[in-house]
mmCIF file with all atom_site columns, C-alpha atoms in Angstrom:
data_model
loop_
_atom_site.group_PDB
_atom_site.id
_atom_site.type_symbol
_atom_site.label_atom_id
_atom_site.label_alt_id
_atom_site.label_comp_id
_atom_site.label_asym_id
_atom_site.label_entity_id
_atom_site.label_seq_id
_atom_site.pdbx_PDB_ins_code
_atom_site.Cartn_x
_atom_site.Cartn_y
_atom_site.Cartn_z
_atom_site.occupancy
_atom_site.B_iso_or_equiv
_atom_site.pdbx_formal_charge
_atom_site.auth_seq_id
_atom_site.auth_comp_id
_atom_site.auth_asym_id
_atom_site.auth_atom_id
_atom_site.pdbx_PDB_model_num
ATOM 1  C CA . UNK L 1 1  ? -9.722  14.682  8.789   1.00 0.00 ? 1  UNK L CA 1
ATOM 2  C CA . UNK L 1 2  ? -7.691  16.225  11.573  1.00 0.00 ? 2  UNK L CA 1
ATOM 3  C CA . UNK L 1 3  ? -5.760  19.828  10.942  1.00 0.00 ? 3  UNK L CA 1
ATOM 4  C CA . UNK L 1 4  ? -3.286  18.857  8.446   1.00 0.00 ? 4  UNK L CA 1
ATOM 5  C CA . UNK L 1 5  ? -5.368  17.452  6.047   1.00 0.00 ? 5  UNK L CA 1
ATOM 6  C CA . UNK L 1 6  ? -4.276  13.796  7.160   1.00 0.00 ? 6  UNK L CA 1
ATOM 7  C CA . UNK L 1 7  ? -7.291  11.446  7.680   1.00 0.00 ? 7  UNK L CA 1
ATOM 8  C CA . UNK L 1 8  ? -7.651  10.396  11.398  1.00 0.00 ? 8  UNK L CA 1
ATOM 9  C CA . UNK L 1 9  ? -6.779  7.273   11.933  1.00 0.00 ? 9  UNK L CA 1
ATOM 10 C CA . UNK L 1 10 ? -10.355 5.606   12.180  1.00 0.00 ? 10 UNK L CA 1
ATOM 11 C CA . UNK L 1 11 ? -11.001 6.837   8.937   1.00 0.00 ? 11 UNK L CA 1
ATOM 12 C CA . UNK L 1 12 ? -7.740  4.557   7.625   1.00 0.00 ? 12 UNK L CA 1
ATOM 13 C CA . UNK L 1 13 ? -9.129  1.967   9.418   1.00 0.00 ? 13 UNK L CA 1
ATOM 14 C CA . UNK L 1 14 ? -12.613 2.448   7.318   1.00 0.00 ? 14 UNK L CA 1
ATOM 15 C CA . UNK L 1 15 ? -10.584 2.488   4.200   1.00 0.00 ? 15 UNK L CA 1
ATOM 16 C CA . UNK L 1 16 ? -8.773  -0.598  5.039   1.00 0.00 ? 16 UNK L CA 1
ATOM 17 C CA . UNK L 1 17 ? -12.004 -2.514  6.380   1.00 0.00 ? 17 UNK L CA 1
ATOM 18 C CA . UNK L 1 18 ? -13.831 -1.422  3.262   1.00 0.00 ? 18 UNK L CA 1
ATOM 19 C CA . UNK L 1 19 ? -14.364 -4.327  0.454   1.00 0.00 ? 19 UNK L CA 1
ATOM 20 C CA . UNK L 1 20 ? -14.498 -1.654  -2.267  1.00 0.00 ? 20 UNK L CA 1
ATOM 21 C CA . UNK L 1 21 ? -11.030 -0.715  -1.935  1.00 0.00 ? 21 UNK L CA 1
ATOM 22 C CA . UNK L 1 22 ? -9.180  -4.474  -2.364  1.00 0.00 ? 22 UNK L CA 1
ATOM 23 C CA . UNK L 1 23 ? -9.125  -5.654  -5.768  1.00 0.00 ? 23 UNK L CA 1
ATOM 24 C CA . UNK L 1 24 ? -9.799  -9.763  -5.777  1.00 0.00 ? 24 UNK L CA 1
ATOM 25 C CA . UNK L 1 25 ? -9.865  -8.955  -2.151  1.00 0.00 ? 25 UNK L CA 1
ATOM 26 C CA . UNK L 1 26 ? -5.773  -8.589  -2.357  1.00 0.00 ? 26 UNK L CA 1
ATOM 27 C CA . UNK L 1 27 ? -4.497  -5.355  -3.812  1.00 0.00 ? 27 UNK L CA 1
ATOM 28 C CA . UNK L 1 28 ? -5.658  -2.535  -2.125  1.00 0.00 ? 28 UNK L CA 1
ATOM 29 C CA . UNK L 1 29 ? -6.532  1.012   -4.575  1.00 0.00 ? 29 UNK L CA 1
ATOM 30 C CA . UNK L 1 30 ? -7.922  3.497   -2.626  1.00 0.00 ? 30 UNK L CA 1
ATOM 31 C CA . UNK L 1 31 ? -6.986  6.918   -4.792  1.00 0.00 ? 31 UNK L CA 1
ATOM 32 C CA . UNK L 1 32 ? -8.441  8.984   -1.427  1.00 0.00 ? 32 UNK L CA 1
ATOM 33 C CA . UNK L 1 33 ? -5.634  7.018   0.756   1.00 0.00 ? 33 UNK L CA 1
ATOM 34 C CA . UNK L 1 34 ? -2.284  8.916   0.834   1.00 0.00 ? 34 UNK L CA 1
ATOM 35 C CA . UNK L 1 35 ? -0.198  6.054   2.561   1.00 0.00 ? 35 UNK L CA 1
ATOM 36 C CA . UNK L 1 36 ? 2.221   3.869   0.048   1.00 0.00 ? 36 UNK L CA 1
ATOM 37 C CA . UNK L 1 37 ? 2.390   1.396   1.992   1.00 0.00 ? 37 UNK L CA 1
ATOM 38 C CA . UNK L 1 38 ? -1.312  0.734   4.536   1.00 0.00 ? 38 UNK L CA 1
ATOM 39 C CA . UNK L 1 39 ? -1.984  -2.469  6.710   1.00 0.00 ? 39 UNK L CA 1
ATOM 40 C CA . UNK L 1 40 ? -3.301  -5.587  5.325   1.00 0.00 ? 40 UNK L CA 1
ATOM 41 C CA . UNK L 1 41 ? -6.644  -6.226  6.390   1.00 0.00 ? 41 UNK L CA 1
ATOM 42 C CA . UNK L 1 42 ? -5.305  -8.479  8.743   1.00 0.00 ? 42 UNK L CA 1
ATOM 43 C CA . UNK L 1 43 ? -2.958  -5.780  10.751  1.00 0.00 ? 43 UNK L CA 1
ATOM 44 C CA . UNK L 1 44 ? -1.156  -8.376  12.066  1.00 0.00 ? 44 UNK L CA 1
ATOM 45 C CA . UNK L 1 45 ? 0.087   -9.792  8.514   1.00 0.00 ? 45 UNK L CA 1
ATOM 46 C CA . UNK L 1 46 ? 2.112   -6.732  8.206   1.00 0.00 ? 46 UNK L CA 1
ATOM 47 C CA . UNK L 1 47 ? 1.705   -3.974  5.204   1.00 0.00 ? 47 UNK L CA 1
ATOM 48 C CA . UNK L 1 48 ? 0.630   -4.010  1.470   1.00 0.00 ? 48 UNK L CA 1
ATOM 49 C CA . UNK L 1 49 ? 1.200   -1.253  -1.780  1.00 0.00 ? 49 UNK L CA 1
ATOM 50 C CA . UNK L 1 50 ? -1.635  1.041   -2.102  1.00 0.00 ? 50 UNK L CA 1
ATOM 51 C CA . UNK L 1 51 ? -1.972  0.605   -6.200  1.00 0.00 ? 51 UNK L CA 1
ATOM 52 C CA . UNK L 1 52 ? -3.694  4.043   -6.574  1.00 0.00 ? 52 UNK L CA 1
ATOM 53 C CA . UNK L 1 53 ? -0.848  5.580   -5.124  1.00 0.00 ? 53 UNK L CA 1
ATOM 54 C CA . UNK L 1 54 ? 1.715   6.129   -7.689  1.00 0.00 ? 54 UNK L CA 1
ATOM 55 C CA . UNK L 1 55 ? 4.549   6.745   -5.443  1.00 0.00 ? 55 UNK L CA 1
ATOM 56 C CA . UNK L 1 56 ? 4.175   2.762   -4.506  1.00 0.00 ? 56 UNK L CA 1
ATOM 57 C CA . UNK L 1 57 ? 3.761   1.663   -7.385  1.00 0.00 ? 57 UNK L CA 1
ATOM 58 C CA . UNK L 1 58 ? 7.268   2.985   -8.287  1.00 0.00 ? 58 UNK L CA 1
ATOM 59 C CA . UNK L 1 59 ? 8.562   1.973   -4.942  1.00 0.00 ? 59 UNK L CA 1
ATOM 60 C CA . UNK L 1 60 ? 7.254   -1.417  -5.700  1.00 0.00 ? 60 UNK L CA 1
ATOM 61 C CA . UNK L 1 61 ? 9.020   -1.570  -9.005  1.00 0.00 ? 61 UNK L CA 1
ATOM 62 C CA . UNK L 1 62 ? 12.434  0.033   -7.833  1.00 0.00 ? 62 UNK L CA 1
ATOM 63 C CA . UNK L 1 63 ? 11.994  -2.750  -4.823  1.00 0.00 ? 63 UNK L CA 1
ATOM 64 C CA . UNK L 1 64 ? 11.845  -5.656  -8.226  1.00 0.00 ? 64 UNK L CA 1
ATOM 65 C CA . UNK L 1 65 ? 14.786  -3.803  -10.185 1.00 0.00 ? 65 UNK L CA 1
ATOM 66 C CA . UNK L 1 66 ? 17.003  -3.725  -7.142  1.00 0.00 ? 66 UNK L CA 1
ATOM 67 C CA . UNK L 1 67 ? 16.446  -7.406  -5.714  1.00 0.00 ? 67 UNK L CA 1
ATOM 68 C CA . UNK L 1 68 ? 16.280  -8.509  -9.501  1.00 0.00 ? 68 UNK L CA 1
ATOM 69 C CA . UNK L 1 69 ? 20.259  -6.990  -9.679  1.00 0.00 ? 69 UNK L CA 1
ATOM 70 C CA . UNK L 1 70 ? 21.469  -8.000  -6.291  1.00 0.00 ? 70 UNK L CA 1
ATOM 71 C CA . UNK L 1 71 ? 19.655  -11.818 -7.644  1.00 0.00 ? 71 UNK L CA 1
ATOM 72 C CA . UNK L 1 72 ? 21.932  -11.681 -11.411 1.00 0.00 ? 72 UNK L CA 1
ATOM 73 C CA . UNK L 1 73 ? 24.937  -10.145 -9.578  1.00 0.00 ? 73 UNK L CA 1
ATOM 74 C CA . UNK L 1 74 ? 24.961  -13.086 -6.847  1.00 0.00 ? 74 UNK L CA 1
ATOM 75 C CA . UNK L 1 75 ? 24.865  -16.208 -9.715  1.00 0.00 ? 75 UNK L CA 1
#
């Protein structure tokens, strides 16, 4: 961990790496990892929702409610 309490970033990349945080080997829960939104494990497939975080899991659900709206208001 570096001054502010923040894991460095090799540490993230531990977390991300690590089997035992991906569910099915798709939904990431790592309570430990403050990020909503970490890498894939594949960087370059862009970001996923850290479940144990429940911040995302409300951004996640506000993200459904809002393109759910926009989707009914658009018919």
């Amino acid at each position: 961990m570096n001054d502010n309490n923040e894991p460095s970033e090799e540490t993230q990349n531990q977390w991300s790496n690590d089997p035992n945080n991906w569910i099915w080997g798709i939904f990431y829960y790592n309570p430990k990892d403050s990020r909503i939104f970490p890498p894939k494990k594949v960087k370059e497939l862009g970001w996923t929702i850290n479940f144990a975080n429940p911040n995302s899991v409300f951004a996640i659900i506000i993200l459904i409610v809002v393109l759910t709206v926009i989707a009914w208001h658009n018919k």
